[in-house]
Tab-separated table of C-alpha atoms in Angstrom:
chain	number	residue	atom	x	y	z
A	21	MET	CA	-20.316	-9.665	-7.758
A	22	SER	CA	-21.249	-6.358	-9.342
A	23	PHE	CA	-19.054	-3.303	-8.885
A	24	PRO	CA	-20.749	0.063	-9.570
A	25	ALA	CA	-20.129	1.535	-13.011
A	26	ASN	CA	-18.360	4.532	-11.444
A	27	PHE	CA	-16.167	2.417	-9.120
A	28	MET	CA	-12.674	3.883	-8.730
A	29	TRP	CA	-9.760	1.512	-9.383
A	30	GLY	CA	-6.151	2.449	-8.810
A	31	GLY	CA	-3.234	2.532	-6.422
A	32	ALA	CA	-1.623	4.649	-3.717
A	33	LEU	CA	1.846	6.064	-3.068
A	34	ALA	CA	3.279	8.468	-0.483
A	35	ALA	CA	5.564	11.327	-1.478
A	36	ASN	CA	8.205	10.440	1.095
A	37	GLN	CA	8.462	6.843	-0.132
A	38	CYS	CA	8.783	7.480	-3.849
A	39	GLU	CA	9.803	11.023	-4.794
A	40	GLY	CA	13.410	11.283	-3.632
A	41	ALA	CA	14.920	14.679	-4.567
A	42	TYR	CA	14.930	15.605	-0.887
A	43	ASP	CA	17.114	18.679	-1.455
A	44	GLN	CA	15.876	19.984	-4.803
A	45	ASP	CA	13.786	22.985	-5.831
A	46	GLY	CA	13.549	24.443	-2.355
A	47	LYS	CA	12.242	21.394	-0.498
A	48	GLY	CA	12.886	21.327	3.240
A	49	LEU	CA	13.578	18.217	5.285
A	50	SER	CA	10.696	16.187	6.686
A	51	ILE	CA	10.858	13.705	9.546
A	52	GLN	CA	10.731	10.947	6.927
A	53	ASP	CA	13.949	12.179	5.327
A	54	LEU	CA	15.755	11.215	8.530
A	55	LEU	CA	13.898	8.045	9.546
A	56	PRO	CA	14.912	5.560	10.750
A	57	TYR	CA	18.490	6.674	11.363
A	58	GLY	CA	18.798	10.303	12.245
A	59	ILE	CA	15.726	11.956	13.716
A	60	ARG	CA	17.940	13.254	16.546
A	61	LYS	CA	21.296	13.190	14.723
A	62	GLY	CA	20.254	15.429	11.866
A	63	LEU	CA	21.448	14.965	8.317
A	64	SER	CA	24.707	13.159	9.140
A	65	SER	CA	26.930	11.363	6.671
A	66	GLU	CA	25.490	8.073	7.927
A	67	VAL	CA	21.950	9.195	7.184
A	68	LEU	CA	22.921	10.549	3.772
A	69	SER	CA	24.589	7.293	2.755
A	70	ASP	CA	22.055	4.833	4.191
A	71	ASN	CA	18.579	6.315	3.886
A	72	LEU	CA	16.964	5.202	0.648
A	73	LYS	CA	14.076	7.582	1.249
A	74	LEU	CA	16.314	10.509	0.385
A	75	LYS	CA	16.604	8.914	-3.056
A	76	GLY	CA	13.277	7.072	-3.209
A	77	ILE	CA	12.582	5.686	-6.681
A	78	ASP	CA	13.188	9.122	-8.231
A	79	HIS	CA	9.488	9.649	-8.885
A	80	TYR	CA	10.211	13.386	-8.698
A	81	HIS	CA	11.971	13.200	-12.057
A	82	ARG	CA	10.173	10.159	-13.486
A	83	TYR	CA	6.561	10.970	-12.618
A	84	LYS	CA	5.538	11.091	-16.283
A	85	GLU	CA	6.857	7.582	-16.880
A	86	ASP	CA	5.256	6.326	-13.664
A	87	ILE	CA	1.844	7.844	-14.346
A	88	ALA	CA	1.932	6.400	-17.860
A	89	LEU	CA	2.512	2.973	-16.287
A	90	LEU	CA	-0.467	3.499	-13.985
A	91	ALA	CA	-2.581	4.575	-16.936
A	92	GLY	CA	-1.480	1.432	-18.760
A	93	MET	CA	-3.202	-0.617	-16.066
A	94	GLY	CA	-6.373	1.372	-16.598
A	95	PHE	CA	-6.251	3.403	-13.380
A	96	ASN	CA	-9.081	5.902	-13.016
A	97	VAL	CA	-7.859	7.076	-9.596
A	98	TYR	CA	-4.387	7.630	-8.148
A	99	ARG	CA	-3.981	8.336	-4.466
A	100	PHE	CA	-0.823	10.264	-3.628
A	101	SER	CA	0.352	12.687	-0.984
A	102	ILE	CA	1.786	16.166	-1.160
A	103	ALA	CA	5.052	16.652	0.707
A	104	TRP	CA	4.245	19.494	3.102
A	105	SER	CA	7.954	20.437	3.186
A	106	ARG	CA	7.963	20.986	-0.599
A	107	ILE	CA	5.316	23.656	-0.128
A	108	TYR	CA	6.461	25.153	3.190
A	109	PRO	CA	10.067	23.942	3.636
A	110	GLN	CA	10.255	24.605	7.395
A	111	GLY	CA	6.502	24.390	7.890
A	112	ASP	CA	5.996	27.888	9.277
A	113	GLU	CA	6.926	30.235	6.403
A	114	GLU	CA	4.486	32.972	5.471
A	115	GLU	CA	4.668	32.236	1.734
A	116	PRO	CA	4.733	28.881	-0.078
A	117	ASN	CA	7.512	27.558	-2.287
A	118	GLU	CA	6.308	28.074	-5.864
A	119	LYS	CA	8.548	25.366	-7.311
A	120	GLY	CA	6.955	22.823	-4.982
A	121	LEU	CA	3.475	23.919	-6.005
A	122	GLN	CA	4.440	23.703	-9.672
A	123	PHE	CA	5.648	20.121	-9.265
A	124	TYR	CA	2.236	18.992	-8.041
A	125	ASP	CA	0.571	21.063	-10.769
A	126	ASN	CA	2.555	18.916	-13.183
A	127	VAL	CA	1.665	15.635	-11.460
A	128	ILE	CA	-2.038	16.495	-11.338
A	129	ASN	CA	-2.089	17.624	-14.968
A	130	GLU	CA	-0.350	14.417	-16.019
A	131	CYS	CA	-3.026	12.397	-14.208
A	132	LYS	CA	-5.831	14.356	-15.830
A	133	LYS	CA	-4.258	13.809	-19.257
A	134	TYR	CA	-4.959	10.091	-18.836
A	135	GLY	CA	-8.360	10.495	-17.210
A	136	ILE	CA	-7.013	9.565	-13.775
A	137	GLU	CA	-8.747	11.194	-10.795
A	138	PRO	CA	-6.255	12.405	-8.169
A	139	LEU	CA	-7.048	11.492	-4.552
A	140	ILE	CA	-4.716	13.611	-2.441
A	141	THR	CA	-3.594	12.984	1.122
A	142	LEU	CA	-2.563	16.257	2.747
A	143	SER	CA	-0.345	14.750	5.452
A	144	HIS	CA	1.144	11.276	5.023
A	145	TYR	CA	3.636	10.789	7.878
A	146	GLU	CA	5.918	13.532	6.551
A	147	MET	CA	5.641	16.703	8.606
A	148	PRO	CA	8.365	19.304	8.014
A	149	LEU	CA	11.284	18.674	10.347
A	150	GLY	CA	11.445	22.382	11.203
A	151	ILE	CA	8.084	22.519	12.974
A	152	CYS	CA	8.651	19.120	14.572
A	153	GLN	CA	11.844	20.422	16.147
A	154	LYS	CA	10.387	23.823	17.006
A	155	TYR	CA	6.961	22.782	18.312
A	156	ASP	CA	7.217	18.994	18.857
A	157	GLY	CA	4.684	18.444	16.124
A	158	PHE	CA	0.988	18.464	16.944
A	159	ARG	CA	1.668	18.615	20.671
A	160	SER	CA	1.443	22.356	20.069
A	161	ARG	CA	-1.819	24.014	19.017
A	162	ILE	CA	0.257	26.385	16.904
A	163	VAL	CA	0.744	23.546	14.420
A	164	ILE	CA	-3.018	23.493	13.787
A	165	GLN	CA	-2.669	26.957	12.250
A	166	LEU	CA	0.398	25.929	10.256
A	167	PHE	CA	-1.422	22.879	8.871
A	168	GLU	CA	-4.395	25.090	7.995
A	169	ARG	CA	-2.164	27.473	6.058
A	170	TYR	CA	-0.558	24.625	4.139
A	171	ALA	CA	-3.814	22.767	3.444
A	172	LYS	CA	-5.671	25.866	2.288
A	173	THR	CA	-2.769	26.775	0.003
A	174	VAL	CA	-2.851	23.487	-1.889
A	175	ILE	CA	-6.644	23.122	-1.881
A	176	ASP	CA	-7.042	26.644	-3.289
A	177	ARG	CA	-4.390	25.873	-5.901
A	178	TYR	CA	-5.718	22.510	-7.092
A	179	HIS	CA	-9.449	22.551	-6.318
A	180	ASP	CA	-10.383	22.866	-9.982
A	181	ARG	CA	-8.653	19.558	-10.790
A	182	VAL	CA	-8.815	17.547	-7.551
A	183	LYS	CA	-12.203	16.495	-6.201
A	184	TYR	CA	-11.199	14.044	-3.455
A	185	TRP	CA	-9.095	14.949	-0.412
A	186	LEU	CA	-7.900	13.129	2.721
A	187	THR	CA	-6.621	15.096	5.696
A	188	PHE	CA	-4.287	12.764	7.642
A	189	ASN	CA	-3.013	9.355	6.667
A	190	GLU	CA	-3.901	6.700	9.281
A	191	ILE	CA	-4.668	9.342	11.904
A	192	ASN	CA	-5.216	6.724	14.630
A	193	VAL	CA	-1.522	5.772	14.410
A	194	THR	CA	-0.810	8.852	16.558
A	195	LEU	CA	-1.702	6.715	19.594
A	196	ILE	CA	0.769	4.020	18.527
A	197	SER	CA	3.564	6.168	17.093
A	198	PRO	CA	3.274	9.885	17.896
A	199	LEU	CA	6.380	10.521	15.782
A	200	MET	CA	5.008	8.966	12.589
A	201	GLY	CA	1.431	10.064	13.111
A	202	ALA	CA	1.864	13.564	14.500
A	203	GLY	CA	5.493	14.625	14.166
A	204	VAL	CA	6.182	14.384	17.922
A	205	ILE	CA	9.944	14.065	18.352
A	206	THR	CA	9.796	13.467	22.120
A	207	PRO	CA	10.140	9.656	22.557
A	208	LYS	CA	6.830	7.959	23.239
A	209	GLN	CA	8.071	6.487	26.528
A	210	GLU	CA	8.586	10.033	27.814
A	211	LEU	CA	5.029	11.091	26.963
A	212	THR	CA	2.001	10.674	29.190
A	213	ALA	CA	-1.256	9.287	27.836
A	214	ALA	CA	-2.746	12.723	28.463
A	215	GLN	CA	-0.148	14.326	26.183
A	216	ILE	CA	-0.738	11.786	23.411
A	217	TYR	CA	-4.527	12.173	23.516
A	218	GLN	CA	-4.154	15.956	23.567
A	219	THR	CA	-1.944	15.695	20.477
A	220	ALA	CA	-4.628	13.589	18.780
A	221	HIS	CA	-7.227	16.191	19.741
A	222	HIS	CA	-5.184	18.880	17.996
A	223	GLN	CA	-5.032	16.735	14.852
A	224	LEU	CA	-8.774	16.106	14.953
A	225	ILE	CA	-9.397	19.850	15.240
A	226	ALA	CA	-7.036	20.494	12.309
A	227	SER	CA	-8.816	17.866	10.216
A	228	ALA	CA	-12.237	19.297	11.057
A	229	LYS	CA	-11.169	22.876	10.295
A	230	ILE	CA	-10.060	21.862	6.811
A	231	THR	CA	-13.266	19.893	6.282
A	232	LYS	CA	-15.204	23.009	7.254
A	233	TYR	CA	-13.127	25.159	4.898
A	234	VAL	CA	-13.658	22.864	1.928
A	235	HIS	CA	-17.404	22.519	2.477
A	236	GLU	CA	-17.821	26.284	2.766
A	237	HIS	CA	-15.653	27.234	-0.217
A	238	TYR	CA	-15.841	24.333	-2.668
A	239	THR	CA	-19.152	22.546	-2.437
A	240	ASP	CA	-18.317	20.065	-5.193
A	241	LEU	CA	-15.273	18.635	-3.364
A	242	LYS	CA	-15.297	15.623	-1.057
A	243	VAL	CA	-13.244	15.302	2.121
A	244	GLY	CA	-12.536	11.992	3.820
A	245	CYS	CA	-10.762	10.748	6.900
A	246	MET	CA	-8.222	7.943	6.702
A	247	VAL	CA	-7.456	5.337	9.374
A	248	ALA	CA	-5.375	2.205	9.724
A	249	ALA	CA	-7.997	-0.507	10.025
A	250	ALA	CA	-7.547	-4.021	11.340
A	251	PRO	CA	-10.734	-5.727	12.561
A	252	ARG	CA	-10.260	-7.188	16.008
A	253	TYR	CA	-10.974	-10.868	16.603
A	254	PRO	CA	-11.161	-12.371	20.111
A	255	MET	CA	-8.804	-15.314	20.566
A	256	THR	CA	-11.585	-17.298	22.246
A	257	CYS	CA	-15.232	-16.910	23.222
A	258	ASP	CA	-14.167	-16.240	26.814
A	259	PRO	CA	-16.200	-13.163	27.827
A	260	LEU	CA	-12.972	-11.479	28.931
A	261	ASP	CA	-11.540	-11.927	25.437
A	262	MET	CA	-14.747	-10.519	23.995
A	263	ARG	CA	-14.487	-7.462	26.222
A	264	THR	CA	-10.839	-7.005	25.234
A	265	MET	CA	-11.849	-7.200	21.571
A	266	MET	CA	-14.507	-4.524	22.098
A	267	GLU	CA	-12.098	-2.185	23.880
A	268	SER	CA	-9.416	-2.697	21.239
A	269	GLN	CA	-11.919	-1.887	18.493
A	270	HIS	CA	-12.827	1.298	20.365
A	271	GLU	CA	-9.252	2.537	19.883
A	272	LEU	CA	-9.890	2.628	16.131
A	273	ASP	CA	-13.519	3.725	16.258
A	274	TYR	CA	-12.600	6.689	18.498
A	275	PHE	CA	-11.084	8.557	15.538
A	276	ILE	CA	-13.686	7.560	12.962
A	277	HIS	CA	-16.548	8.518	15.297
A	278	VAL	CA	-15.262	12.079	15.638
A	279	HIS	CA	-14.898	12.441	11.864
A	280	ALA	CA	-18.267	10.835	11.112
A	281	PHE	CA	-20.471	12.226	13.909
A	282	GLY	CA	-18.673	15.419	14.928
A	283	LYS	CA	-18.148	14.518	18.577
A	284	TYR	CA	-16.264	12.087	20.749
A	285	PRO	CA	-17.905	8.681	21.360
A	286	TYR	CA	-19.493	7.824	24.687
A	287	TYR	CA	-16.629	5.469	25.627
A	288	ALA	CA	-14.081	8.294	25.310
A	289	GLN	CA	-14.946	9.331	28.867
A	290	LYS	CA	-13.886	5.912	30.162
A	291	ILE	CA	-10.681	5.921	28.086
A	292	TRP	CA	-9.778	9.391	29.358
A	293	LYS	CA	-10.550	8.528	32.973
A	294	GLU	CA	-8.484	5.337	32.920
A	295	ASN	CA	-5.524	7.154	31.349
A	296	GLY	CA	-5.653	10.332	33.419
A	297	VAL	CA	-6.637	12.438	30.410
A	298	VAL	CA	-8.269	15.834	30.826
A	299	LEU	CA	-8.423	17.371	27.385
A	300	GLU	CA	-7.730	21.070	27.033
A	301	TRP	CA	-10.466	22.591	24.878
A	302	GLU	CA	-10.646	26.019	23.309
A	303	LYS	CA	-14.009	27.732	22.973
A	304	ASP	CA	-14.619	26.876	19.306
A	305	ASP	CA	-13.310	23.304	19.354
A	306	GLU	CA	-16.732	21.727	19.709
A	307	MET	CA	-18.029	23.756	16.789
A	308	PHE	CA	-15.097	22.777	14.568
A	309	LEU	CA	-15.496	19.070	15.353
A	310	SER	CA	-19.110	19.240	14.229
A	311	HIS	CA	-17.943	19.549	10.615
A	312	THR	CA	-17.991	15.939	9.481
A	313	VAL	CA	-16.395	14.164	6.528
A	314	ASP	CA	-18.074	12.922	3.355
A	315	PHE	CA	-16.523	9.454	3.361
A	316	ILE	CA	-14.280	7.118	5.343
A	317	SER	CA	-11.131	5.674	3.840
A	318	PHE	CA	-8.831	3.144	5.428
A	319	SER	CA	-5.828	0.904	4.965
A	320	TYR	CA	-6.295	-2.824	5.351
A	321	TYR	CA	-3.415	-5.279	5.429
A	322	ASN	CA	-4.490	-7.813	8.023
A	323	SER	CA	-6.860	-8.562	10.862
A	324	LYS	CA	-5.753	-8.503	14.487
A	325	VAL	CA	-6.344	-11.130	17.191
A	326	VAL	CA	-6.501	-9.993	20.832
A	327	ALA	CA	-6.961	-11.673	24.211
A	328	PHE	CA	-7.435	-10.607	27.816
A	329	ASP	CA	-4.279	-12.518	28.779
A	330	GLU	CA	-1.927	-12.159	25.837
A	331	SER	CA	0.902	-13.934	27.672
A	332	LYS	CA	-0.732	-17.295	26.832
A	333	TYR	CA	-0.213	-16.775	23.092
A	334	SER	CA	2.448	-15.903	20.533
A	335	LEU	CA	2.591	-12.615	18.659
A	336	SER	CA	2.226	-12.510	14.902
A	337	ASN	CA	4.419	-10.420	12.668
A	338	GLY	CA	2.844	-7.389	11.068
A	339	ASN	CA	2.755	-3.642	10.849
A	340	MET	CA	1.578	-1.326	13.614
A	341	MET	CA	-1.697	-3.281	13.776
A	342	ARG	CA	0.178	-6.353	15.022
A	343	GLY	CA	-1.793	-8.865	17.086
A	344	LEU	CA	-1.645	-12.463	18.289
A	345	THR	CA	-1.006	-15.389	15.955
A	346	ASN	CA	-4.165	-16.512	14.195
A	347	PRO	CA	-3.973	-20.278	13.481
A	348	TYR	CA	-6.696	-20.036	10.809
A	349	VAL	CA	-4.986	-17.742	8.287
A	350	LYS	CA	-1.934	-17.936	6.041
A	351	VAL	CA	0.993	-15.525	6.339
A	352	SER	CA	3.104	-13.574	3.850
A	353	ASP	CA	6.879	-13.779	3.288
A	354	PHE	CA	7.228	-11.300	6.141
A	355	GLY	CA	4.869	-13.170	8.459
A	356	TYR	CA	1.884	-10.828	8.053
A	357	PRO	CA	-1.519	-12.532	8.385
A	358	ILE	CA	-3.388	-12.833	5.074
A	359	ASP	CA	-7.113	-12.537	5.757
A	360	PRO	CA	-9.322	-11.454	2.835
A	361	GLN	CA	-12.515	-12.167	4.769
A	362	GLY	CA	-11.314	-9.675	7.355
A	363	LEU	CA	-11.681	-6.965	4.714
A	364	ARG	CA	-15.309	-7.952	4.100
A	365	PHE	CA	-15.924	-7.924	7.843
A	366	CYS	CA	-14.231	-4.519	8.130
A	367	LEU	CA	-16.278	-2.955	5.317
A	368	ASN	CA	-19.546	-4.238	6.768
A	369	TYR	CA	-18.594	-3.194	10.299
A	370	LEU	CA	-17.621	0.362	9.327
A	371	TYR	CA	-20.681	0.899	7.141
A	372	ASP	CA	-22.989	-0.473	9.818
A	373	HIS	CA	-21.507	1.743	12.539
A	374	PHE	CA	-20.781	4.994	10.702
A	375	HIS	CA	-23.214	5.097	7.744
A	376	LEU	CA	-20.815	6.795	5.317
A	377	PRO	CA	-19.416	5.702	1.944
A	378	LEU	CA	-16.155	3.778	2.246
A	379	PHE	CA	-12.925	3.735	0.268
A	380	VAL	CA	-10.230	1.041	0.527
A	381	ALA	CA	-7.262	3.401	0.337
A	382	GLU	CA	-4.468	0.865	0.914
A	383	ASN	CA	-4.289	-2.903	0.500
A	384	GLY	CA	-1.348	-4.995	-0.597
A	385	ILE	CA	1.220	-7.671	0.117
A	386	GLY	CA	4.915	-7.060	0.659
A	387	SER	CA	7.095	-9.834	-0.722
A	388	TYR	CA	10.610	-10.673	-1.804
A	389	ASP	CA	10.417	-10.364	-5.576
A	390	GLU	CA	12.899	-11.926	-8.009
A	391	LEU	CA	13.486	-10.121	-11.293
A	392	ILE	CA	14.024	-12.700	-14.056
A	393	LEU	CA	14.363	-12.860	-17.822
A	394	ASP	CA	11.299	-14.557	-19.295
A	395	ASP	CA	10.589	-14.823	-23.007
A	396	GLY	CA	13.027	-12.020	-23.735
A	397	LYS	CA	11.600	-9.601	-21.117
A	398	MET	CA	12.566	-8.803	-17.553
A	399	THR	CA	9.676	-9.489	-15.195
A	400	VAL	CA	8.604	-10.930	-11.845
A	401	LYS	CA	6.332	-13.972	-11.685
A	402	ASP	CA	4.374	-12.779	-8.665
A	403	ASP	CA	1.439	-15.187	-8.598
A	404	TYR	CA	1.330	-14.714	-4.821
A	405	ARG	CA	0.495	-11.042	-5.345
A	406	ILE	CA	-2.205	-11.885	-7.876
A	407	GLU	CA	-3.757	-14.348	-5.436
A	408	PHE	CA	-3.667	-11.797	-2.600
A	409	HIS	CA	-5.388	-9.031	-4.568
A	410	LYS	CA	-7.819	-11.441	-6.212
A	411	GLU	CA	-9.149	-12.627	-2.860
A	412	HIS	CA	-9.268	-9.135	-1.358
A	413	ILE	CA	-11.046	-7.674	-4.390
A	414	LYS	CA	-13.527	-10.540	-4.105
A	415	ALA	CA	-14.110	-9.473	-0.502
A	416	VAL	CA	-14.802	-5.904	-1.651
A	417	GLY	CA	-17.250	-7.163	-4.264
A	418	GLU	CA	-18.990	-9.378	-1.720
A	419	SER	CA	-19.287	-6.390	0.609
A	420	ILE	CA	-20.928	-4.364	-2.155
A	421	ASP	CA	-23.348	-7.254	-2.673
A	422	ASP	CA	-23.964	-7.150	1.090
A	423	GLY	CA	-25.208	-3.582	0.569
A	424	VAL	CA	-22.088	-1.643	1.598
A	425	GLU	CA	-21.407	1.561	-0.357
A	426	VAL	CA	-17.780	1.344	-1.482
A	427	TRP	CA	-16.397	4.079	-3.724
A	428	GLY	CA	-13.042	2.637	-4.670
A	429	TYR	CA	-10.003	0.441	-4.168
A	430	THR	CA	-6.406	1.667	-4.356
A	431	SER	CA	-3.712	-0.952	-3.894
A	432	TRP	CA	-0.706	0.060	-1.848
A	433	GLY	CA	2.500	0.771	-3.728
A	434	PRO	CA	1.506	-0.094	-7.323
A	435	ILE	CA	5.103	0.794	-8.208
A	436	ASP	CA	7.736	-0.514	-5.789
A	437	CYS	CA	8.656	2.123	-3.212
A	438	VAL	CA	10.749	2.511	-0.072
A	439	SER	CA	9.393	1.438	3.329
A	440	ALA	CA	8.200	4.297	5.545
A	441	ALA	CA	9.456	2.942	8.870
A	442	THR	CA	12.675	1.161	7.848
A	443	ALA	CA	13.699	2.865	4.572
A	444	GLN	CA	14.166	-0.573	2.992
A	445	ILE	CA	13.056	-1.634	-0.462
A	446	ASP	CA	13.265	-5.427	-0.298
A	447	LYS	CA	9.629	-5.624	0.889
A	448	ARG	CA	8.014	-4.941	-2.478
A	449	TYR	CA	4.300	-4.291	-3.064
A	450	GLY	CA	4.136	-3.150	-6.664
A	451	PHE	CA	2.759	-4.351	-9.960
A	452	VAL	CA	5.858	-2.619	-11.358
A	453	TYR	CA	9.374	-3.610	-10.270
A	454	VAL	CA	11.900	-0.812	-9.736
A	455	ASP	CA	15.587	-1.628	-10.020
A	456	ARG	CA	16.530	0.040	-6.766
A	457	GLN	CA	18.502	-2.321	-4.516
A	458	PRO	CA	18.865	-2.298	-0.699
A	459	ASP	CA	22.388	-0.860	-0.943
A	460	GLY	CA	21.109	2.052	-3.051
A	461	SER	CA	22.434	0.687	-6.327
A	462	GLY	CA	20.357	-0.045	-9.407
A	463	SER	CA	19.371	1.506	-12.703
A	464	LEU	CA	15.917	2.679	-11.509
A	465	GLU	CA	14.456	1.049	-14.604
A	466	ARG	CA	10.801	-0.003	-14.300
A	467	TYR	CA	9.690	-3.533	-15.257
A	468	LYS	CA	6.123	-4.810	-15.439
A	469	LYS	CA	5.468	-7.808	-13.201
A	470	LYS	CA	3.054	-10.578	-14.100
A	471	SER	CA	0.502	-8.895	-11.808
A	472	TYR	CA	0.559	-5.748	-13.975
A	473	GLU	CA	-1.349	-7.374	-16.819
A	474	TRP	CA	-3.619	-9.192	-14.359
A	475	TYR	CA	-4.648	-5.959	-12.612
A	476	ARG	CA	-5.212	-4.309	-15.995
A	477	LYS	CA	-7.738	-7.030	-16.872
A	478	VAL	CA	-9.444	-6.641	-13.499
A	479	ILE	CA	-9.884	-2.903	-14.017
A	480	LEU	CA	-10.956	-3.161	-17.656
A	481	SER	CA	-13.614	-5.693	-16.647
A	482	ASN	CA	-14.697	-3.569	-13.649
A	483	GLY	CA	-13.863	-6.435	-11.316
A	484	GLN	CA	-15.554	-9.190	-13.307
A	485	ASN	CA	-12.376	-10.862	-14.612
A	486	LEU	CA	-10.288	-11.961	-11.640
A	487	ASP	CA	-8.629	-14.959	-13.300
C-alpha cells in the first residue's frame, strides 16, 4: 500500500459531544443540550442532572491540552464542528456572539500552532433550540437564510486559516431522524414523507448556497458534503433481494448525487411518486443546486444487509444504518458489525459513481474500556481498537491502490466523548481515555491508551507501519 505524501491523518469530534460549557460565554441551547431527555420538557432539573452532554469532557476549557494530545499522535488534520448556538444563541439574531467566535479563533490558532489543518463541519446535529422551536427546524425555508447568515459569518471569519469545510454532518440522516438531521421537533411519526423530503430539499438548497458562496468569494477553499455511508449487501442472490439492495443504496446516493452533479437523480421521480412527494421549488432553487462540492466525505462504521422479506431474518445491532445480521462478519462489544472490506467496497463504489475525491471523515469502534495501572501508568490495553483501525486503514490503502482518490482519514472520537443520541460515555472510541463516568463523576484527567502510540506510528510512517 502507498498513501499519498499529502494524505491527511487525524480524528474527528463534534462540539456537542465534547465541549460542555453549555451555558457559558453567551451560548444558547441546542437540541443536543436536551437530548435524549428533554427536547419537549425544556431544561428541567432531570435534564440538568442526567445529561452528560451539558458537561461533555470539558473540551471548552481544556482544548489546549486536547489539541496537544492530538498533535502528539502526529495529526495533520482535525475535524471538528462549530456549535451554531455559540455563534447565534437563538439562531436568528442579527449579530453574532463575539465570545463564541473568539473561542473558535483560539481552537483554530491552537491547531495551526502544531501544523494541524482544521476541517470544520458547519452543522453537526446541533441546531439552536430557539429556531427549532420557532420554525420546526429545516421544515421552514426561513431556516435556509438563518443557516446562510451563520455559515457566512464563520467562513468570513476563519477563511484565512481554514481551507476545508463540510456543510451538514451525515445529511442523509434527515430521512431517518428529522430531529437529529434537521432540527425538526415534530415527532417523525406525525410527519408525512412529503414533509420529510421537503425538509431535506431545504437542507440541500442551504448546502448548495454556501458552496456557491465559498466558490465565488474564496477560490482557494474546498467544500465537501458529508453522508452516513453503509454499503448495502443483499442477503441472498434472489433477484428481489438484489432489487431491495439497489433501492436501499439509492436512499444514500440521492443526497450525494445532488451534491456531486447539481441535480436530483433519475430515480428521485420514482421515490417521490411512491411516497406522495411533490416538492415545492422556488425559482432559483435549480440554479443553487447546480453549485457542486469539491469532495465527498462520509462516516463508515459498518455495512448493512437488506432483504426483500426482512421478517425471515434477525436484525443486527448498530447505529442508524442498522441492517440484518450478517453471518460472515464479527461484531463489536455493542453488537455492531465489523467489516473492513465494506470500507474498501464503499470507497470504490462512491468514486466509481460520483468521480470526486473522497475523505473518510468518521471511522471507529465503540467499546467498554477498562482503565488500569500498567508499569506505573494509567492506561487502557485496547488491542481490539488497534485491530479495528489497522484493518480499516488497510482497506483505505487498498482502495488507493485500486485507483481511488482518497484525501484523508479521521477516526471518530480520538478522545473519548459523550454519545450524541444517548448522552452516555461508556461506549468509548478514543485513543485517549477521559475520566468521565456514566454518573457524571470523574476527574476529567486524560490518559493515553495503548492505541495512542500505535496510531502515532501509523501516522509517522504514512500508513506503512500498521503493526
